[in-house]
Amino acid sequence: MKVLMLDQAKCTGCRACEYACSFEHTGKFNPLDSRIKVNEFWEDLTFVPSVCLQCERAYCEEVCPTSALTKNPETGVVELNKEKCIGCKQCIVACPWGSIKLDHTGKEVIKCDNCGGDPACIKVCYPGALSYEEVEDITNVKVQETATRLKEIAKDLVKGGA
Ligand code: SF4
């Protein structure tokens, strides 16, 4: 299963992802209609993209009174059925990541759908802050990174004690 990965350290805050997302879903370049949001912290020039993480236990799905949100067991994507949505906004309240939002009209609920398996945002993220990866590959990379860090710490400790 593939997941959208965020590497905050690489984000330059260009917001190209927001424009690409909006265009993909509406045919217009309006960040207010983007399913991904780049949070800006100008005091220390930090930019943190946030987007639906397609939670395994999706609170949005649990609170939706009309079952407009359902997790697709094959793709892992929590899908929104616009026809069933009554705009009660309970999913927005329930999302621990703040990743479900209203569109530019302030009336329609929108969320990331991974563009049906070919996310538009990653194609324009030139710094590489966004990627779409197999969970298993990511796990292996993370294990390797952590092991490398621990090795460096162990080396420093040995040097310090020598
Ligand atoms: S395109 Fe990439 S670098 Fe630019 S704002 Fe989005 S996540 Fe950050």
Coordinates of C-alpha atoms and ligand atoms in Angstrom, one line a residue:
M1 CA 0.0 0.0 0.0
K2 CA 1.3 3.4 -0.9
V3 CA 1.2 6.5 1.4
L4 CA 1.8 10.2 1.0
M5 CA 4.9 11.1 3.0
L6 CA 5.9 14.5 4.3
D7 CA 9.4 15.6 5.0
Q8 CA 9.0 18.9 6.7
A9 CA 12.8 19.6 6.7
K10 CA 12.8 19.8 2.9
C11 CA 9.8 22.1 2.5
T12 CA 10.7 25.6 1.2
G13 CA 7.1 26.9 1.5
C14 CA 6.8 27.5 -2.3
R15 CA 3.1 26.2 -2.1
A16 CA 3.3 24.7 -5.5
C17 CA 1.6 21.6 -4.0
E18 CA -1.4 23.7 -3.0
Y19 CA -1.9 25.1 -6.5
A20 CA -1.4 21.7 -8.1
C21 CA -3.9 20.1 -5.8
S22 CA -6.5 22.8 -6.4
F23 CA -6.1 22.5 -10.2
E24 CA -6.3 18.7 -10.1
H25 CA -9.6 18.8 -8.2
T26 CA -11.3 22.0 -9.5
G27 CA -9.5 23.1 -12.7
K28 CA -8.6 26.3 -11.0
F29 CA -5.5 27.6 -9.1
N30 CA -7.0 28.5 -5.7
P31 CA -5.1 27.4 -2.6
L32 CA -8.4 27.6 -0.7
D33 CA -9.6 24.6 -2.6
S34 CA -6.3 22.6 -2.0
R35 CA -6.5 19.4 0.1
I36 CA -2.9 19.9 1.2
K37 CA -2.0 22.9 3.3
V38 CA 1.4 24.5 3.8
N39 CA 1.6 25.9 7.3
E40 CA 3.9 28.9 7.6
F41 CA 6.0 29.8 10.6
W42 CA 7.7 33.0 9.5
E43 CA 9.3 33.7 12.8
D44 CA 11.8 30.9 12.2
L45 CA 11.2 30.3 8.4
T46 CA 9.7 26.9 8.9
F47 CA 7.1 25.4 6.6
V48 CA 5.1 22.4 7.5
P49 CA 2.8 20.7 4.9
S50 CA -0.2 18.9 6.3
V51 CA -2.6 16.6 4.5
C52 CA -4.9 13.7 5.3
L53 CA -2.8 10.7 6.5
Q54 CA -5.6 8.2 5.6
C55 CA -5.6 7.0 9.3
E56 CA -6.0 3.3 9.9
R57 CA -8.7 4.1 12.5
A58 CA -10.3 7.0 10.9
Y59 CA -12.2 9.1 13.4
C60 CA -13.8 11.1 10.6
E61 CA -15.4 7.9 9.3
E62 CA -16.6 7.0 12.8
V63 CA -18.3 10.3 13.5
C64 CA -19.9 10.8 10.0
P65 CA -23.7 10.4 10.5
T66 CA -24.4 9.6 6.9
S67 CA -21.4 7.3 6.1
A68 CA -20.2 9.8 3.6
L69 CA -16.6 8.9 4.6
T70 CA -15.5 5.3 4.2
K71 CA -12.0 3.7 4.2
N72 CA -11.3 1.8 1.1
P73 CA -9.7 -1.5 2.3
E74 CA -7.7 -1.9 -0.9
T75 CA -6.2 1.5 -1.3
G76 CA -6.3 2.6 2.3
V77 CA -7.8 5.9 1.2
V78 CA -10.6 7.4 3.3
E79 CA -13.0 8.3 0.5
L80 CA -15.6 11.1 0.7
N81 CA -18.9 10.6 -1.1
K82 CA -20.1 14.1 -1.8
E83 CA -23.6 12.9 -2.5
K84 CA -24.0 11.6 1.0
C85 CA -22.3 14.6 2.8
I86 CA -24.7 16.9 4.6
G87 CA -22.0 19.4 5.6
C88 CA -22.4 18.9 9.4
K89 CA -18.6 19.3 9.8
Q90 CA -18.2 16.6 12.4
C91 CA -15.3 15.1 10.4
I92 CA -13.5 18.4 10.6
V93 CA -13.8 18.5 14.4
A94 CA -12.8 14.8 14.7
C95 CA -9.7 14.9 12.5
P96 CA -6.7 15.0 14.9
W97 CA -4.5 16.5 12.1
G98 CA -6.8 19.2 10.9
S99 CA -6.7 17.7 7.5
I100 CA -10.3 17.9 6.5
K101 CA -11.5 21.4 5.5
L102 CA -14.0 23.5 3.8
D103 CA -13.6 24.7 0.2
H104 CA -13.4 28.3 -0.9
T105 CA -17.1 28.7 -0.5
G106 CA -16.9 27.7 3.2
K107 CA -19.7 25.2 2.5
E108 CA -18.3 22.1 0.9
V109 CA -16.2 19.6 2.8
I110 CA -13.0 18.5 1.0
K111 CA -10.2 16.1 1.8
C112 CA -7.2 14.4 0.1
D113 CA -8.0 11.4 -2.1
N114 CA -4.4 10.7 -3.2
C115 CA -5.7 11.7 -6.6
G116 CA -6.8 8.2 -7.2
G117 CA -3.3 6.8 -6.7
D118 CA -1.3 9.5 -8.7
P119 CA -1.0 12.5 -6.4
A120 CA -0.6 15.8 -8.3
C121 CA 1.2 17.5 -5.4
I122 CA 4.3 15.3 -5.4
K123 CA 4.9 16.0 -9.1
V124 CA 5.5 19.7 -8.5
C125 CA 7.4 19.4 -5.2
Y126 CA 10.9 20.0 -6.5
P127 CA 12.6 20.1 -3.1
G128 CA 11.3 16.6 -2.5
A129 CA 9.3 17.3 0.7
L130 CA 6.5 15.2 -0.6
S131 CA 6.7 11.6 -1.9
Y132 CA 4.4 8.7 -2.5
E133 CA 5.9 5.5 -1.1
E134 CA 5.2 1.9 -0.4
V135 CA 4.8 1.6 3.4
E136 CA 7.2 -1.4 3.5
D137 CA 10.0 0.6 1.7
I138 CA 9.5 3.5 4.1
T139 CA 9.8 1.2 7.1
N140 CA 13.1 -0.2 5.8
V141 CA 14.5 3.3 5.2
K142 CA 13.5 4.5 8.7
V143 CA 15.1 1.4 10.3
Q144 CA 18.3 2.0 8.4
E145 CA 18.3 5.7 9.3
T146 CA 17.8 5.0 13.0
A147 CA 20.4 2.3 13.0
T148 CA 22.9 4.7 11.4
R149 CA 22.2 7.4 14.0
L150 CA 22.6 4.9 16.8
K151 CA 25.9 3.7 15.3
E152 CA 27.2 7.3 15.3
I153 CA 26.1 7.8 18.9
A154 CA 27.8 4.6 19.9
K155 CA 31.0 5.6 18.1
D156 CA 31.0 9.0 20.0
L157 CA 30.5 7.3 23.3
V158 CA 33.4 4.9 22.7
K159 CA 35.6 7.9 21.7
G160 CA 34.5 9.9 24.7
G161 CA 35.3 7.0 27.0
A162 CA 38.7 6.3 25.5
Ligands
SF4_1 S1 5.7 21.9 -3.2 FE1 7.0 20.9 -1.6 S2 8.5 22.5 -1.0 FE2 6.8 23.6 -2.0 S3 5.4 24.1 -0.4 FE3 4.7 22.1 -1.2 S4 5.7 20.6 0.1 FE4 6.8 22.5 0.5

